[in-house]
Structures are given as C-alpha cells and as structure tokens.
Amino acid sequence: AQSVTQPDIHITVSEGASLELRCNYSYGATPYLFWYVQSPGQGLQLLLKYFSGDTLVQGIKGFEAEFKRSQSSFNLRKPSVHWSDAAEYFCAVGRYSSASKIIFGSGTRLSIRP
Amino acid sequence: DTGVSQNPRHKITKRGQNVTFRCDPISEHNRLYWYRQTLGQGPEFLTYFQNEAQLEKSRLLSDRFSAERPKGSFSTLEIQRTEQGDSAMYLCASSLELGTSGGAHNEQFFGPGTRLTVL
C-alpha cells in the first residue's frame, strides 16, 4: 500500500538558518512526489513536484527537494528560512497511472525562532 | 479571484442533520477532487471526478456521503445523518488533465476548505 511518513511532527529553526524536512514514502511503482505548504486559514499550495529526470527539484519560495530512490526519500530543503516560512508542510505521493488521488503524510509544523 | 472556491467556509451542525458543501473549481479544469483533513493529519482522499463522471471513491466515503458534479463544473458533497466523527476540514481541489493515462500528472489547486463541526 502507498504511504508517506514525515517523522518530524514539529521543527523549530532560527530565522536565517538552513532547513531540512524529512519525507519517506512506500510505493510499489514509479511515484509522483510532491511537497505542499499550508498556512493558517489558507489552502494547500504546491511547493514543488517530482515526476522524472533530475532528482534535485527546484520549487517556489527558494525550496528544493531531492529524490533518493535507494532511500525512498524526498526531503525538502531551504538554505535560509524566513519568518514567513512558518507553516505546515506536507509531503505527498501520487500514483503514476489509473487514478489521480494523492496520498499525504501527516505533516511537519515549522516554527521560526526570531 | 479565479482560484478554487468553497462554500460555506464554516458549518456548525447538530448530530443527525444533513449538510451540503459546494466547490467551484478553476473554470477550465476538468478534474475535481474532495479530501478530508482532521486536526494534526494530512488530507485524505475521498473521491474525484473527471468532468461529470465520478471515477474513484475512497473506502472512507461511507454511504452517508454523496458527491455530485452534475454539469462537470461545480461539485457538491453531502453528508447525511452527520456524526461527531465527521467533524473535519473538507477540501476541494481541481486540475487540468490533458492526457488519458489518469495519473497524478498535473498540479492540484486546492480551495480554502469548509470546516465542519458536528455537535
């Protein structure tokens, strides 16, 4: 069965520090991988996605993620966080064919220390 | 604003009542999805439509839940005989799928959600 694990429920980093949010997936076929961000009262916004090709994916707001098939991971990174990055981050996996549903992880809440 | 809209944004109801939510997708999008999100969890897939056809339903979608997209534009999600366990945020998303493979190729744009509280 498809599943996504985000092992960190809550992370706090200082403004200007680097960030890495972990994501591991379980999937029996070629996955589509996503990172979404959800701010309070806002809808989910796509940060980046990976389908194929270069395993280092660039996204919006200065985020990037690296797909590592051998580790079944798709970690999100940002070299220097801003206070506005405080939000909930969700990793998700989609099925390559026959359906469009996306399986989300349980999320990592990011807090920024001034 | 041309994004996905959902109404109402908040709904408080008593157990046993029926509720209906509406989702208006981005106008040219042919796919529409419903998800449910409970506190501290990620969204869980409920169902999706390709135009007016409902192509997949999750086992989470009990027989008290029904979704429609009659003209391939807006969609409604109805919950009959609500239970306290139905309290959650109900999210709608839409996407434009040009291919025929059915995979999750293109970005799903999410609406702000409808928060349901069942007393």
PDB file of C-alpha atoms in Angstrom:
ATOM      1  CA  ALA A   1       0.000   0.000   0.000  1.00  0.00           C
ATOM      2  CA  GLN A   2       1.086   3.527  -0.649  1.00  0.00           C
ATOM      3  CA  SER A   3       2.112   5.564   2.356  1.00  0.00           C
ATOM      4  CA  VAL A   4       4.085   8.645   3.280  1.00  0.00           C
ATOM      5  CA  THR A   5       5.945   9.149   6.531  1.00  0.00           C
ATOM      6  CA  GLN A   6       7.031  12.501   7.885  1.00  0.00           C
ATOM      7  CA  PRO A   7       8.898  11.591  11.052  1.00  0.00           C
ATOM      8  CA  ASP A   8       9.113  15.102  12.470  1.00  0.00           C
ATOM      9  CA  ILE A   9       5.840  16.440  13.832  1.00  0.00           C
ATOM     10  CA  HIS A  10       7.235  19.852  14.767  1.00  0.00           C
ATOM     11  CA  ILE A  11      10.509  21.578  13.965  1.00  0.00           C
ATOM     12  CA  THR A  12      11.775  24.953  15.164  1.00  0.00           C
ATOM     13  CA  VAL A  13      14.629  26.710  13.403  1.00  0.00           C
ATOM     14  CA  SER A  14      16.106  30.166  13.726  1.00  0.00           C
ATOM     15  CA  GLU A  15      15.451  32.716  11.043  1.00  0.00           C
ATOM     16  CA  GLY A  16      18.282  32.588   8.523  1.00  0.00           C
ATOM     17  CA  ALA A  17      19.201  29.014   9.389  1.00  0.00           C
ATOM     18  CA  SER A  18      19.011  26.138   6.937  1.00  0.00           C
ATOM     19  CA  LEU A  19      16.093  23.723   6.919  1.00  0.00           C
ATOM     20  CA  GLU A  20      15.562  20.100   6.013  1.00  0.00           C
ATOM     21  CA  LEU A  21      12.196  18.387   6.354  1.00  0.00           C
ATOM     22  CA  ARG A  22      12.219  14.627   6.027  1.00  0.00           C
ATOM     23  CA  CYS A  23       9.879  12.511   3.964  1.00  0.00           C
ATOM     24  CA  ASN A  24       9.897   8.775   3.299  1.00  0.00           C
ATOM     25  CA  TYR A  25       7.445   7.020   1.049  1.00  0.00           C
ATOM     26  CA  SER A  26       6.342   3.499   0.376  1.00  0.00           C
ATOM     27  CA  TYR A  27       5.232   2.841  -3.149  1.00  0.00           C
ATOM     28  CA  GLY A  28       5.293  -0.137  -5.450  1.00  0.00           C
ATOM     29  CA  ALA A  29       5.702   1.668  -8.722  1.00  0.00           C
ATOM     30  CA  THR A  30       7.016   4.892 -10.186  1.00  0.00           C
ATOM     31  CA  PRO A  31       5.901   7.600  -7.795  1.00  0.00           C
ATOM     32  CA  TYR A  32       4.996  11.168  -8.320  1.00  0.00           C
ATOM     33  CA  LEU A  33       6.185  13.134  -5.304  1.00  0.00           C
ATOM     34  CA  PHE A  34       5.026  16.491  -4.031  1.00  0.00           C
ATOM     35  CA  TRP A  35       5.593  18.963  -1.266  1.00  0.00           C
ATOM     36  CA  TYR A  36       2.714  21.224  -0.243  1.00  0.00           C
ATOM     37  CA  VAL A  37       2.609  24.053   2.270  1.00  0.00           C
ATOM     38  CA  GLN A  38      -0.441  25.047   4.303  1.00  0.00           C
ATOM     39  CA  SER A  39      -0.556  28.325   6.195  1.00  0.00           C
ATOM     40  CA  PRO A  40      -3.274  29.010   8.800  1.00  0.00           C
ATOM     41  CA  GLY A  41      -6.535  29.776   7.056  1.00  0.00           C
ATOM     42  CA  GLN A  42      -5.005  29.195   3.648  1.00  0.00           C
ATOM     43  CA  GLY A  43      -5.390  26.443   1.132  1.00  0.00           C
ATOM     44  CA  LEU A  44      -2.662  23.986   0.308  1.00  0.00           C
ATOM     45  CA  GLN A  45      -0.070  25.387  -2.071  1.00  0.00           C
ATOM     46  CA  LEU A  46       2.250  23.268  -4.170  1.00  0.00           C
ATOM     47  CA  LEU A  47       5.916  23.999  -3.492  1.00  0.00           C
ATOM     48  CA  LEU A  48       7.424  21.516  -5.935  1.00  0.00           C
ATOM     49  CA  LYS A  49       6.912  18.164  -7.594  1.00  0.00           C
ATOM     50  CA  TYR A  50       8.990  15.322  -8.974  1.00  0.00           C
ATOM     51  CA  PHE A  51       7.945  13.063 -11.811  1.00  0.00           C
ATOM     52  CA  SER A  52      11.158  12.018 -13.503  1.00  0.00           C
ATOM     53  CA  GLY A  53      14.514  13.315 -14.638  1.00  0.00           C
ATOM     54  CA  ASP A  54      16.865  15.321 -12.469  1.00  0.00           C
ATOM     55  CA  THR A  55      16.497  14.125  -8.905  1.00  0.00           C
ATOM     56  CA  LEU A  56      17.087  17.601  -7.469  1.00  0.00           C
ATOM     57  CA  VAL A  57      13.946  19.623  -7.952  1.00  0.00           C
ATOM     58  CA  GLN A  58      13.641  23.356  -7.542  1.00  0.00           C
ATOM     59  CA  GLY A  59      10.426  24.874  -6.317  1.00  0.00           C
ATOM     60  CA  ILE A  60       8.888  28.160  -5.350  1.00  0.00           C
ATOM     61  CA  LYS A  61       9.957  30.344  -2.433  1.00  0.00           C
ATOM     62  CA  GLY A  62      13.540  29.086  -2.590  1.00  0.00           C
ATOM     63  CA  PHE A  63      12.714  25.485  -1.685  1.00  0.00           C
ATOM     64  CA  GLU A  64      14.282  22.408  -3.241  1.00  0.00           C
ATOM     65  CA  ALA A  65      13.888  18.683  -2.744  1.00  0.00           C
ATOM     66  CA  GLU A  66      15.999  15.676  -3.622  1.00  0.00           C
ATOM     67  CA  PHE A  67      14.568  12.336  -4.689  1.00  0.00           C
ATOM     68  CA  LYS A  68      16.631   9.367  -3.486  1.00  0.00           C
ATOM     69  CA  ARG A  69      15.152   6.144  -4.795  1.00  0.00           C
ATOM     70  CA  SER A  70      17.535   3.939  -2.800  1.00  0.00           C
ATOM     71  CA  GLN A  71      16.359   5.538   0.440  1.00  0.00           C
ATOM     72  CA  SER A  72      12.730   6.066  -0.618  1.00  0.00           C
ATOM     73  CA  SER A  73      13.122   9.645   0.478  1.00  0.00           C
ATOM     74  CA  PHE A  74      12.136  13.051  -0.827  1.00  0.00           C
ATOM     75  CA  ASN A  75      13.471  15.569   1.669  1.00  0.00           C
ATOM     76  CA  LEU A  76      12.682  19.253   1.417  1.00  0.00           C
ATOM     77  CA  ARG A  77      15.408  21.813   1.944  1.00  0.00           C
ATOM     78  CA  LYS A  78      15.878  25.540   2.118  1.00  0.00           C
ATOM     79  CA  PRO A  79      19.244  27.202   2.710  1.00  0.00           C
ATOM     80  CA  SER A  80      17.929  30.149   4.726  1.00  0.00           C
ATOM     81  CA  VAL A  81      14.457  30.318   6.235  1.00  0.00           C
ATOM     82  CA  HIS A  82      12.367  33.431   6.645  1.00  0.00           C
ATOM     83  CA  TRP A  83       9.752  34.110   9.321  1.00  0.00           C
ATOM     84  CA  SER A  84       7.089  33.838   6.626  1.00  0.00           C
ATOM     85  CA  ASP A  85       8.024  30.180   6.098  1.00  0.00           C
ATOM     86  CA  ALA A  86       6.299  29.213   9.336  1.00  0.00           C
ATOM     87  CA  ALA A  87       3.535  26.838   8.258  1.00  0.00           C
ATOM     88  CA  GLU A  88       2.575  23.176   7.968  1.00  0.00           C
ATOM     89  CA  TYR A  89       4.404  21.201   5.294  1.00  0.00           C
ATOM     90  CA  PHE A  90       3.033  18.065   3.686  1.00  0.00           C
ATOM     91  CA  CYS A  91       4.849  15.513   1.598  1.00  0.00           C
ATOM     92  CA  ALA A  92       2.659  13.520  -0.772  1.00  0.00           C
ATOM     93  CA  VAL A  93       2.849  10.722  -3.322  1.00  0.00           C
ATOM     94  CA  GLY A  94       0.700  10.229  -6.374  1.00  0.00           C
ATOM     95  CA  ARG A  95       0.085   7.184  -8.499  1.00  0.00           C
ATOM     96  CA  TYR A  96       1.605   7.049 -11.955  1.00  0.00           C
ATOM     97  CA  SER A  97      -1.433   5.727 -13.714  1.00  0.00           C
ATOM     98  CA  SER A  98      -5.112   4.887 -13.413  1.00  0.00           C
ATOM     99  CA  ALA A  99      -6.019   7.389 -10.729  1.00  0.00           C
ATOM    100  CA  SER A 100      -5.266  10.861  -9.585  1.00  0.00           C
ATOM    101  CA  LYS A 101      -5.515  10.581  -5.848  1.00  0.00           C
ATOM    102  CA  ILE A 102      -2.645  11.879  -3.778  1.00  0.00           C
ATOM    103  CA  ILE A 103      -1.593  10.281  -0.509  1.00  0.00           C
ATOM    104  CA  PHE A 104      -0.418  12.833   2.025  1.00  0.00           C
ATOM    105  CA  GLY A 105       1.847  12.471   5.001  1.00  0.00           C
ATOM    106  CA  SER A 106       0.728  13.713   8.396  1.00  0.00           C
ATOM    107  CA  GLY A 107       2.698  16.925   8.053  1.00  0.00           C
ATOM    108  CA  THR A 108       5.529  18.769   9.776  1.00  0.00           C
ATOM    109  CA  ARG A 109       4.799  22.018  11.524  1.00  0.00           C
ATOM    110  CA  LEU A 110       7.596  24.531  11.083  1.00  0.00           C
ATOM    111  CA  SER A 111       8.131  27.313  13.603  1.00  0.00           C
ATOM    112  CA  ILE A 112      10.669  30.080  13.125  1.00  0.00           C
ATOM    113  CA  ARG A 113      12.642  31.430  16.037  1.00  0.00           C
ATOM    114  CA  PRO A 114      13.361  35.186  15.651  1.00  0.00           C
TER     115      PRO A 114
ATOM    116  CA  ASP B   1     -10.194  35.669  -7.992  1.00  0.00           C
ATOM    117  CA  THR B   2     -10.005  32.672 -10.314  1.00  0.00           C
ATOM    118  CA  GLY B   3      -8.938  30.071  -7.773  1.00  0.00           C
ATOM    119  CA  VAL B   4     -10.931  27.225  -6.273  1.00  0.00           C
ATOM    120  CA  SER B   5     -13.712  28.451  -4.030  1.00  0.00           C
ATOM    121  CA  GLN B   6     -15.647  26.578  -1.378  1.00  0.00           C
ATOM    122  CA  ASN B   7     -18.812  27.444   0.439  1.00  0.00           C
ATOM    123  CA  PRO B   8     -19.555  27.717   3.213  1.00  0.00           C
ATOM    124  CA  ARG B   9     -16.194  28.253   4.905  1.00  0.00           C
ATOM    125  CA  HIS B  10     -17.570  27.107   8.237  1.00  0.00           C
ATOM    126  CA  LYS B  11     -20.542  24.941   9.143  1.00  0.00           C
ATOM    127  CA  ILE B  12     -21.757  24.011  12.599  1.00  0.00           C
ATOM    128  CA  THR B  13     -24.492  21.428  12.772  1.00  0.00           C
ATOM    129  CA  LYS B  14     -26.107  19.073  15.227  1.00  0.00           C
ATOM    130  CA  ARG B  15     -25.587  15.357  15.075  1.00  0.00           C
ATOM    131  CA  GLY B  16     -28.070  13.700  12.769  1.00  0.00           C
ATOM    132  CA  GLN B  17     -28.546  16.683  10.483  1.00  0.00           C
ATOM    133  CA  ASN B  18     -27.665  16.710   6.801  1.00  0.00           C
ATOM    134  CA  VAL B  19     -25.116  19.147   5.399  1.00  0.00           C
ATOM    135  CA  THR B  20     -24.083  20.074   1.884  1.00  0.00           C
ATOM    136  CA  PHE B  21     -20.891  21.751   0.750  1.00  0.00           C
ATOM    137  CA  ARG B  22     -20.168  23.333  -2.586  1.00  0.00           C
ATOM    138  CA  CYS B  23     -16.948  23.573  -4.554  1.00  0.00           C
ATOM    139  CA  ASP B  24     -16.357  25.754  -7.592  1.00  0.00           C
ATOM    140  CA  PRO B  25     -13.177  24.678  -9.384  1.00  0.00           C
ATOM    141  CA  ILE B  26     -10.985  26.730 -11.653  1.00  0.00           C
ATOM    142  CA  SER B  27     -13.157  27.152 -14.713  1.00  0.00           C
ATOM    143  CA  GLU B  28     -11.164  25.227 -17.318  1.00  0.00           C
ATOM    144  CA  HIS B  29     -10.232  22.357 -15.015  1.00  0.00           C
ATOM    145  CA  ASN B  30     -11.777  19.020 -15.879  1.00  0.00           C
ATOM    146  CA  ARG B  31     -10.871  17.155 -12.698  1.00  0.00           C
ATOM    147  CA  LEU B  32     -12.246  17.837  -9.262  1.00  0.00           C
ATOM    148  CA  TYR B  33     -11.244  16.153  -6.014  1.00  0.00           C
ATOM    149  CA  TRP B  34     -12.564  16.019  -2.480  1.00  0.00           C
ATOM    150  CA  TYR B  35     -10.342  15.424   0.525  1.00  0.00           C
ATOM    151  CA  ARG B  36     -10.940  15.388   4.263  1.00  0.00           C
ATOM    152  CA  GLN B  37      -8.440  16.716   6.782  1.00  0.00           C
ATOM    153  CA  THR B  38      -8.681  16.157  10.510  1.00  0.00           C
ATOM    154  CA  LEU B  39      -6.659  18.014  13.094  1.00  0.00           C
ATOM    155  CA  GLY B  40      -2.988  17.121  13.021  1.00  0.00           C
ATOM    156  CA  GLN B  41      -3.285  14.994   9.923  1.00  0.00           C
ATOM    157  CA  GLY B  42      -2.716  15.401   6.237  1.00  0.00           C
ATOM    158  CA  PRO B  43      -5.599  15.458   3.788  1.00  0.00           C
ATOM    159  CA  GLU B  44      -7.196  12.099   2.980  1.00  0.00           C
ATOM    160  CA  PHE B  45      -8.571  11.424  -0.468  1.00  0.00           C
ATOM    161  CA  LEU B  46     -12.332  10.929  -0.665  1.00  0.00           C
ATOM    162  CA  THR B  47     -13.300  10.965  -4.324  1.00  0.00           C
ATOM    163  CA  TYR B  48     -12.639  12.562  -7.683  1.00  0.00           C
ATOM    164  CA  PHE B  49     -14.467  13.472 -10.868  1.00  0.00           C
ATOM    165  CA  GLN B  50     -13.357  13.697 -14.446  1.00  0.00           C
ATOM    166  CA  ASN B  51     -15.881  16.137 -15.885  1.00  0.00           C
ATOM    167  CA  GLU B  52     -19.224  14.839 -14.554  1.00  0.00           C
ATOM    168  CA  ALA B  53     -18.094  11.232 -14.044  1.00  0.00           C
ATOM    169  CA  GLN B  54     -17.144  10.098 -10.563  1.00  0.00           C
ATOM    170  CA  LEU B  55     -14.175   7.837 -11.254  1.00  0.00           C
ATOM    171  CA  GLU B  56     -12.946   6.768  -7.852  1.00  0.00           C
ATOM    172  CA  LYS B  57     -14.253   6.696  -4.297  1.00  0.00           C
ATOM    173  CA  SER B  58     -12.290   6.001  -1.158  1.00  0.00           C
ATOM    174  CA  ARG B  59     -13.433   3.472   1.403  1.00  0.00           C
ATOM    175  CA  LEU B  60     -13.598   6.495   3.709  1.00  0.00           C
ATOM    176  CA  LEU B  61     -16.650   7.605   1.768  1.00  0.00           C
ATOM    177  CA  SER B  62     -19.395   5.780   3.622  1.00  0.00           C
ATOM    178  CA  ASP B  63     -22.922   5.503   2.275  1.00  0.00           C
ATOM    179  CA  ARG B  64     -23.817   8.628   4.242  1.00  0.00           C
ATOM    180  CA  PHE B  65     -21.595  10.622   1.908  1.00  0.00           C
ATOM    181  CA  SER B  66     -22.502  11.501  -1.649  1.00  0.00           C
ATOM    182  CA  ALA B  67     -20.785  13.740  -4.139  1.00  0.00           C
ATOM    183  CA  GLU B  68     -22.025  15.052  -7.437  1.00  0.00           C
ATOM    184  CA  ARG B  69     -20.752  17.120 -10.303  1.00  0.00           C
ATOM    185  CA  PRO B  70     -23.821  17.244 -12.496  1.00  0.00           C
ATOM    186  CA  LYS B  71     -22.639  19.505 -15.293  1.00  0.00           C
ATOM    187  CA  GLY B  72     -18.941  18.954 -14.978  1.00  0.00           C
ATOM    188  CA  SER B  73     -18.441  22.318 -13.330  1.00  0.00           C
ATOM    189  CA  PHE B  74     -19.181  22.845  -9.624  1.00  0.00           C
ATOM    190  CA  SER B  75     -19.499  19.937  -7.239  1.00  0.00           C
ATOM    191  CA  THR B  76     -21.434  19.270  -4.059  1.00  0.00           C
ATOM    192  CA  LEU B  77     -20.578  16.979  -1.186  1.00  0.00           C
ATOM    193  CA  GLU B  78     -23.481  15.942   1.020  1.00  0.00           C
ATOM    194  CA  ILE B  79     -23.225  14.217   4.368  1.00  0.00           C
ATOM    195  CA  GLN B  80     -26.409  12.675   5.693  1.00  0.00           C
ATOM    196  CA  ARG B  81     -27.108  11.957   9.350  1.00  0.00           C
ATOM    197  CA  THR B  82     -23.911  13.643  10.469  1.00  0.00           C
ATOM    198  CA  GLU B  83     -21.865  12.139  13.289  1.00  0.00           C
ATOM    199  CA  GLN B  84     -19.324  13.788  15.554  1.00  0.00           C
ATOM    200  CA  GLY B  85     -16.607  11.852  13.766  1.00  0.00           C
ATOM    201  CA  ASP B  86     -17.450  13.763  10.594  1.00  0.00           C
ATOM    202  CA  SER B  87     -16.018  16.939  12.119  1.00  0.00           C
ATOM    203  CA  ALA B  88     -13.130  17.905   9.876  1.00  0.00           C
ATOM    204  CA  MET B  89     -11.965  20.273   7.176  1.00  0.00           C
ATOM    205  CA  TYR B  90     -13.307  19.278   3.773  1.00  0.00           C
ATOM    206  CA  LEU B  91     -11.005  20.319   0.962  1.00  0.00           C
ATOM    207  CA  CYS B  92     -11.725  20.573  -2.713  1.00  0.00           C
ATOM    208  CA  ALA B  93      -9.096  20.678  -5.429  1.00  0.00           C
ATOM    209  CA  SER B  94      -9.118  20.861  -9.198  1.00  0.00           C
ATOM    210  CA  SER B  95      -6.687  20.157 -12.002  1.00  0.00           C
ATOM    211  CA  LEU B  96      -6.463  20.171 -15.756  1.00  0.00           C
ATOM    212  CA  GLU B  97      -5.584  16.763 -17.102  1.00  0.00           C
ATOM    213  CA  LEU B  98      -4.761  16.711 -20.780  1.00  0.00           C
ATOM    214  CA  GLY B  99      -3.588  13.122 -21.034  1.00  0.00           C
ATOM    215  CA  THR B 100      -5.580   9.911 -20.887  1.00  0.00           C
ATOM    216  CA  SER B 101      -3.439   7.881 -18.516  1.00  0.00           C
ATOM    217  CA  GLY B 102      -5.204   9.146 -15.430  1.00  0.00           C
ATOM    218  CA  GLY B 103      -2.074   9.654 -13.401  1.00  0.00           C
ATOM    219  CA  ALA B 104      -1.441  12.464 -10.982  1.00  0.00           C
ATOM    220  CA  HIS B 105       0.429  14.453 -13.582  1.00  0.00           C
ATOM    221  CA  ASN B 106      -0.679  17.956 -13.048  1.00  0.00           C
ATOM    222  CA  GLU B 107      -0.893  20.236 -10.098  1.00  0.00           C
ATOM    223  CA  GLN B 108      -3.992  20.068  -7.981  1.00  0.00           C
ATOM    224  CA  PHE B 109      -5.080  23.526  -6.878  1.00  0.00           C
ATOM    225  CA  PHE B 110      -6.757  23.497  -3.506  1.00  0.00           C
ATOM    226  CA  GLY B 111      -9.535  25.638  -2.160  1.00  0.00           C
ATOM    227  CA  PRO B 112      -9.557  27.085   1.373  1.00  0.00           C
ATOM    228  CA  GLY B 113     -11.779  24.305   2.683  1.00  0.00           C
ATOM    229  CA  THR B 114     -15.043  24.045   4.601  1.00  0.00           C
ATOM    230  CA  ARG B 115     -14.641  23.415   8.302  1.00  0.00           C
ATOM    231  CA  LEU B 116     -17.434  21.214   9.639  1.00  0.00           C
ATOM    232  CA  THR B 117     -18.190  20.968  13.338  1.00  0.00           C
ATOM    233  CA  VAL B 118     -20.767  18.415  14.420  1.00  0.00           C
ATOM    234  CA  LEU B 119     -22.108  18.997  17.931  1.00  0.00           C
TER     235      LEU B 119
END
